[in-house]
Amino acid sequence: MPELSFASYPDLREQLLSKQTTCEAVTAAYLARIQSKKHLNAFITVFAEKALVRAKELDAKLASGKTIGKLFGLPIAIKDVIAIKDERLTCGSKILSNFTSVYDATVITRLVAEDAIILGKTNMDEFAMGSSNENSFFGAVKNPLDETRVPGGSSGGSAVAVAADCAMVSLGTDTGGSVRQPASFCGVVGVKPTYGRVSRYGLVAFASSFDQIGVFAKNAGDAALVLQVIAGEDKCDSTSSDKPVGDYAAASIDLSNLRVGVPKEFFTDALAPDIAAAVNTKLEFLKSRGATLVPVSLPHSEHALAVYYILAPAEASANLARFDGARYGYRAADVKDLTDMYVRSRSEGFGAEVKRRIMLGTYVLSSGYYDAYYRKAQQVRRLVREDYLKAFEQVDVIAGPTSPIAPFKLGEKVDDPLAMYLADIYTVPINLAGVPAISVPAGVDKQGLPVGLQLIGNLFDESRLFAVAKILEQSEMK
Amino acid sequence: MEYELVAGLEVHCQLNTHTKAFCGCSTAFGAQANTNVCPVCLAMPGSLPVLNARALESIIKMGLATNCRIAPYSTMARKNYFYPDLPKGYQISQFEDPVCSEGFVEVDTGDAKQSSLKKIRLVRIHLEEDAGKSIHDIGAETYVDANRCGVPLIEIVSYPDIRSTREASLYLQKIRQIVRYLGISDGNMDEGSLRCDANVSIRPKGQEAYGTRTEIKNMNSFKSVEKAMEYEVLRQTEVLESGGRVVQETLLWDADKMETRPMRSKEQAHDYRYFPEPDLVPIEVTSKMLEQITSSLPEFPEARRDRFVAEYKLPRYDAEVLTASRDIADYFEATVKTSGDAKQSSNWVMGEVLRTLKEKAIDIADFSIDAGRLGELITLYNGGTVSSTVAKEVFALMMASKDAPSKIVNDRGLAQVSDNAAIETAVAEIIAANPSQREQYRSGKKNLFGYFVGETMKQMSGKANPKLITDILKQKLDAA
């Protein structure tokens, strides 16, 4: 069985093509690793047999001399909020704990068409609502770097799968930071593309105007390879963009032409000083390599979290209405009548955080409150977006911390939703603006816990983010 | 006190696109339950809607035909409520920015002699999807058929400009006429492709302020609309006359009991929590699109009626009848094309054809005599090949046959005899066989002439040219 020590996907691919190893051997090794890391609780479903069958098919394909896909043999894990035909699609919720999808999400079709091997579905905060992966019907996920700590959320399982070498890459989803924050907490790369860059068809919606599928990997190059396969227009998602997809993996940059915006709103008292120090080290590194650091202001940042917690729950309250016990999913037993079926199926099927957000969303959309909350929040969202677009007239990327705090202890914030929400203050504004961002490892804090640096790009400027991220990786290796 | 009705109608019209509003499923009526479905219209987790371009085109056509402003940008919205036949838990509809707004239609409230146009203004026309069908009559359970989920509808909302139940009915007929002319809906009320809710209030005649209104739902025919509104006017009048106050509420029309009754309180007072549908991008209607759609519009009924008067020299009333339906008007024009005789074509279409359609309760599309064959029959008649009586007989035979009328006439030997010698022989025989009648005629009882015509026609099995019979009889009888 091979050691799981591939430097990157191109390294694995080279070994597969040169017959030093096989898809079957690699897949078996990853499946064994998943088994040995079971206590981290990163997976909800493991495709043990199916992945091996697929690996053998791919080995046969290679042997037959047929053209192989761009992600040939890539072992990948998928957040359990993305539909795979004939597989369970739980969204980390009791209400869908026994639900099987009847169709494939567009990203799955694209991954499979390029010969990736799907290992299983990863754990997550219920319906992608949470920042610690403690809101899962299937139990909390542990951070492999310190198992007493949270891995971040909501895509905690996907971040852990990559960090613990249970998969080479994974897909997560990012509505307010759910890829970048767990990437930061687990010391891996996590990218959230521009809104509309990746099709949402087959992604169970939390907040439709924020949700984007993103990628976790050990390095920016692998994330870029996967993103350029899954990105691009999809006729099944009218919010997907028809802009051509760049060659992200090949992106490079001359730092002497790079202007890096440093927003003062991201370096306030809320930021732990040792995290600030780690981030600053990276900024200085970029500067030493020729980049220009430019102070920028994103004046509406302070309203971002409030706006997000009005708009995202509003959309969620409608998106989650379909889970009513009528057609599929959990239905309470012995219901008296229709209302009883609705009330009990939903009360028993949803967890506390999901119910909290449904109630919040229902409230802000209610007649008499709509103008004061939803409409006002939409207006402020526009201002936040304009902050970013204006800043990008002066700079090429914006850089700052991904999270204001280090990975916290399991159970530490479960009873304090507001403290939990604050973990997302630097990631949420990016989803409001719809721009892309990537979190890359940026050393450790004073406890030795991982710190993430967030690079934010202009709309559809993913190539530049990957190029800068690759240079930062070199500094990390030294 | 004398009261006046003030009403506005909300008309739902099912569009006849081949596929649903937001997915590729068929809209065919009558398919087996839950077969025209997919992840999108079943609201499977993760599925997304994509707007049907044909549905958008249809509502724009409707807006143009009703003098509406077409919004360059409009948005879809979610209308939230729970019901088992609404799989997503919300209906995709429009709220703040409908595709069409501020239009009007004109209805003719006059009679056959004198037309009197009344303008009824439209608040808006918006696009939305239909819900599925709940089936309550199989055992104790309720079943849902999702075939109808996502079928495109337009909702046409009028201002409270309607002042009588007749106006309401005329307005509804006008809407049906327009959607049929545009070819965007079959407009059948009995199949539910046209549905109507009415907002009804009354006020003392001469008063300007509106009274409190009630909303009547569940009116499934033109007759129900009139009856329900009449009932409601009487009910509200009684309430006011007895010193009470009309309560603003939603009422259901019960066509069996012929009365309105309040919906259960649970069925009303929804807070739909509308908000813009984030899964669909705003709808953009470019001026180029608008131009293309405008140029594809058919001639509207009023213009066509006027053209029929001018071009075919038809009386206005006839033109009105012929243009009431686009299919009938098309049929008429195709008939004229073959027969070359507008007046005769009009007589036949308005007479035999419309009568037959009414008797058989069918549409012109299902009528077995196409315009080409009718035109040919008219040509046979005009050319003297058949008499008017025989022409009607041939018309009846054509309904059961696909043959050309000339073939039917030949096969059955129905051609009119215009052979002088044959008629002369028959006339001579009849005169000879009726000596007493001949005497009476000659002594002045001239009305016996008809008797001789009839006898001669009988002798010739009805196929003789009646003009020739008349001429020859006259000559023989009057000859000394």
mmCIF file of C-alpha atoms in Angstrom, chain B residues 319-441:
data_model
loop_
_atom_site.group_PDB
_atom_site.id
_atom_site.type_symbol
_atom_site.label_atom_id
_atom_site.label_comp_id
_atom_site.label_asym_id
_atom_site.label_seq_id
_atom_site.Cartn_x
_atom_site.Cartn_y
_atom_site.Cartn_z
ATOM 1 C CA ALA B 319 -67.786 40.998 -38.995
ATOM 2 C CA GLU B 320 -68.031 41.074 -35.199
ATOM 3 C CA VAL B 321 -69.378 37.539 -35.053
ATOM 4 C CA LEU B 322 -66.794 36.226 -37.506
ATOM 5 C CA THR B 323 -63.858 37.827 -35.672
ATOM 6 C CA ALA B 324 -64.957 36.874 -32.160
ATOM 7 C CA SER B 325 -62.587 33.956 -32.432
ATOM 8 C CA ARG B 326 -59.322 33.958 -34.302
ATOM 9 C CA ASP B 327 -59.894 30.403 -35.524
ATOM 10 C CA ILE B 328 -63.320 31.239 -36.932
ATOM 11 C CA ALA B 329 -61.959 34.364 -38.590
ATOM 12 C CA ASP B 330 -59.109 32.347 -40.088
ATOM 13 C CA TYR B 331 -61.601 29.734 -41.275
ATOM 14 C CA PHE B 332 -63.779 32.379 -42.868
ATOM 15 C CA GLU B 333 -60.890 33.987 -44.707
ATOM 16 C CA ALA B 334 -59.668 30.620 -45.973
ATOM 17 C CA THR B 335 -63.197 29.890 -47.224
ATOM 18 C CA VAL B 336 -63.310 33.197 -49.070
ATOM 19 C CA LYS B 337 -59.985 32.390 -50.650
ATOM 20 C CA THR B 338 -61.380 29.214 -52.240
ATOM 21 C CA SER B 339 -64.898 30.408 -53.004
ATOM 22 C CA GLY B 340 -64.091 33.958 -54.036
ATOM 23 C CA ASP B 341 -67.420 35.007 -52.529
ATOM 24 C CA ALA B 342 -67.256 36.804 -49.171
ATOM 25 C CA LYS B 343 -71.006 37.231 -48.725
ATOM 26 C CA GLN B 344 -71.806 33.570 -49.377
ATOM 27 C CA SER B 345 -68.844 32.475 -47.248
ATOM 28 C CA SER B 346 -70.060 34.662 -44.418
ATOM 29 C CA ASN B 347 -73.605 33.228 -44.766
ATOM 30 C CA TRP B 348 -72.316 29.670 -44.651
ATOM 31 C CA VAL B 349 -69.875 30.194 -41.777
ATOM 32 C CA MET B 350 -72.325 32.192 -39.666
ATOM 33 C CA GLY B 351 -75.165 29.831 -40.567
ATOM 34 C CA GLU B 352 -74.406 26.166 -41.111
ATOM 35 C CA VAL B 353 -70.902 26.104 -39.649
ATOM 36 C CA LEU B 354 -71.481 27.952 -36.370
ATOM 37 C CA ARG B 355 -74.800 26.174 -35.872
ATOM 38 C CA THR B 356 -73.116 22.790 -36.302
ATOM 39 C CA LEU B 357 -70.284 23.704 -33.929
ATOM 40 C CA LYS B 358 -72.798 24.750 -31.322
ATOM 41 C CA GLU B 359 -74.907 21.605 -31.760
ATOM 42 C CA LYS B 360 -71.913 19.330 -31.507
ATOM 43 C CA ALA B 361 -70.212 21.517 -28.874
ATOM 44 C CA ILE B 362 -66.894 21.363 -30.690
ATOM 45 C CA ASP B 363 -64.222 23.821 -31.747
ATOM 46 C CA ILE B 364 -63.605 24.792 -35.330
ATOM 47 C CA ALA B 365 -60.282 22.956 -35.108
ATOM 48 C CA ASP B 366 -62.214 19.714 -34.628
ATOM 49 C CA PHE B 367 -64.728 20.426 -37.390
ATOM 50 C CA SER B 368 -64.570 17.833 -40.147
ATOM 51 C CA ILE B 369 -65.220 20.206 -43.063
ATOM 52 C CA ASP B 370 -62.156 22.316 -43.659
ATOM 53 C CA ALA B 371 -62.353 25.752 -45.220
ATOM 54 C CA GLY B 372 -61.134 24.481 -48.600
ATOM 55 C CA ARG B 373 -63.995 22.013 -48.943
ATOM 56 C CA LEU B 374 -66.564 24.555 -47.798
ATOM 57 C CA GLY B 375 -65.208 27.022 -50.355
ATOM 58 C CA GLU B 376 -65.569 24.401 -53.058
ATOM 59 C CA LEU B 377 -69.168 23.700 -52.046
ATOM 60 C CA ILE B 378 -69.950 27.404 -52.296
ATOM 61 C CA THR B 379 -68.390 27.439 -55.758
ATOM 62 C CA LEU B 380 -70.612 24.514 -56.811
ATOM 63 C CA TYR B 381 -73.642 26.370 -55.561
ATOM 64 C CA ASN B 382 -72.693 29.653 -57.199
ATOM 65 C CA GLY B 383 -72.061 27.835 -60.490
ATOM 66 C CA GLY B 384 -75.511 26.322 -60.427
ATOM 67 C CA THR B 385 -74.319 22.730 -60.021
ATOM 68 C CA VAL B 386 -76.374 22.339 -56.875
ATOM 69 C CA SER B 387 -79.421 24.082 -55.523
ATOM 70 C CA SER B 388 -79.361 25.580 -52.069
ATOM 71 C CA THR B 389 -81.361 22.654 -50.704
ATOM 72 C CA VAL B 390 -78.994 20.129 -52.223
ATOM 73 C CA ALA B 391 -75.993 22.201 -51.081
ATOM 74 C CA LYS B 392 -77.197 21.794 -47.490
ATOM 75 C CA GLU B 393 -77.621 18.079 -48.081
ATOM 76 C CA VAL B 394 -74.077 17.874 -49.471
ATOM 77 C CA PHE B 395 -72.818 19.850 -46.450
ATOM 78 C CA ALA B 396 -74.372 17.224 -44.164
ATOM 79 C CA LEU B 397 -72.782 14.425 -46.180
ATOM 80 C CA MET B 398 -69.385 16.155 -46.087
ATOM 81 C CA MET B 399 -69.358 16.020 -42.298
ATOM 82 C CA ALA B 400 -69.236 12.224 -42.404
ATOM 83 C CA SER B 401 -66.886 11.993 -45.374
ATOM 84 C CA LYS B 402 -63.497 13.248 -46.362
ATOM 85 C CA ASP B 403 -64.460 13.479 -50.015
ATOM 86 C CA ALA B 404 -64.504 16.665 -52.016
ATOM 87 C CA PRO B 405 -68.033 18.036 -52.433
ATOM 88 C CA SER B 406 -67.817 17.583 -56.222
ATOM 89 C CA LYS B 407 -67.129 13.883 -55.722
ATOM 90 C CA ILE B 408 -70.066 13.548 -53.343
ATOM 91 C CA VAL B 409 -72.323 15.302 -55.863
ATOM 92 C CA ASN B 410 -71.135 13.026 -58.691
ATOM 93 C CA ASP B 411 -71.199 9.787 -56.680
ATOM 94 C CA ARG B 412 -74.718 10.409 -55.515
ATOM 95 C CA GLY B 413 -75.999 11.986 -58.736
ATOM 96 C CA LEU B 414 -76.946 15.139 -56.902
ATOM 97 C CA ALA B 415 -76.009 17.507 -59.678
ATOM 98 C CA GLN B 416 -78.768 19.850 -60.671
ATOM 99 C CA VAL B 417 -80.482 19.031 -63.976
ATOM 100 C CA SER B 418 -80.262 22.041 -66.260
ATOM 101 C CA ASP B 419 -81.233 20.101 -69.345
ATOM 102 C CA ASN B 420 -84.198 21.935 -70.994
ATOM 103 C CA ALA B 421 -85.538 18.861 -72.765
ATOM 104 C CA ALA B 422 -85.657 16.754 -69.598
ATOM 105 C CA ILE B 423 -87.408 19.482 -67.670
ATOM 106 C CA GLU B 424 -89.844 20.142 -70.526
ATOM 107 C CA THR B 425 -90.776 16.445 -70.573
ATOM 108 C CA ALA B 426 -91.344 16.431 -66.829
ATOM 109 C CA VAL B 427 -93.398 19.630 -66.980
ATOM 110 C CA ALA B 428 -95.555 18.249 -69.769
ATOM 111 C CA GLU B 429 -96.179 15.078 -67.784
ATOM 112 C CA ILE B 430 -97.171 16.982 -64.644
ATOM 113 C CA ILE B 431 -99.524 19.287 -66.497
ATOM 114 C CA ALA B 432 -101.101 16.329 -68.210
ATOM 115 C CA ALA B 433 -101.543 14.478 -64.942
ATOM 116 C CA ASN B 434 -103.269 17.406 -63.237
ATOM 117 C CA PRO B 435 -105.957 18.650 -65.578
ATOM 118 C CA SER B 436 -108.244 20.071 -62.864
ATOM 119 C CA GLN B 437 -105.448 22.095 -61.254
ATOM 120 C CA ARG B 438 -104.469 23.346 -64.661
ATOM 121 C CA GLU B 439 -108.042 24.563 -65.242
ATOM 122 C CA GLN B 440 -108.175 26.286 -61.881
ATOM 123 C CA TYR B 441 -104.844 27.972 -62.581
#
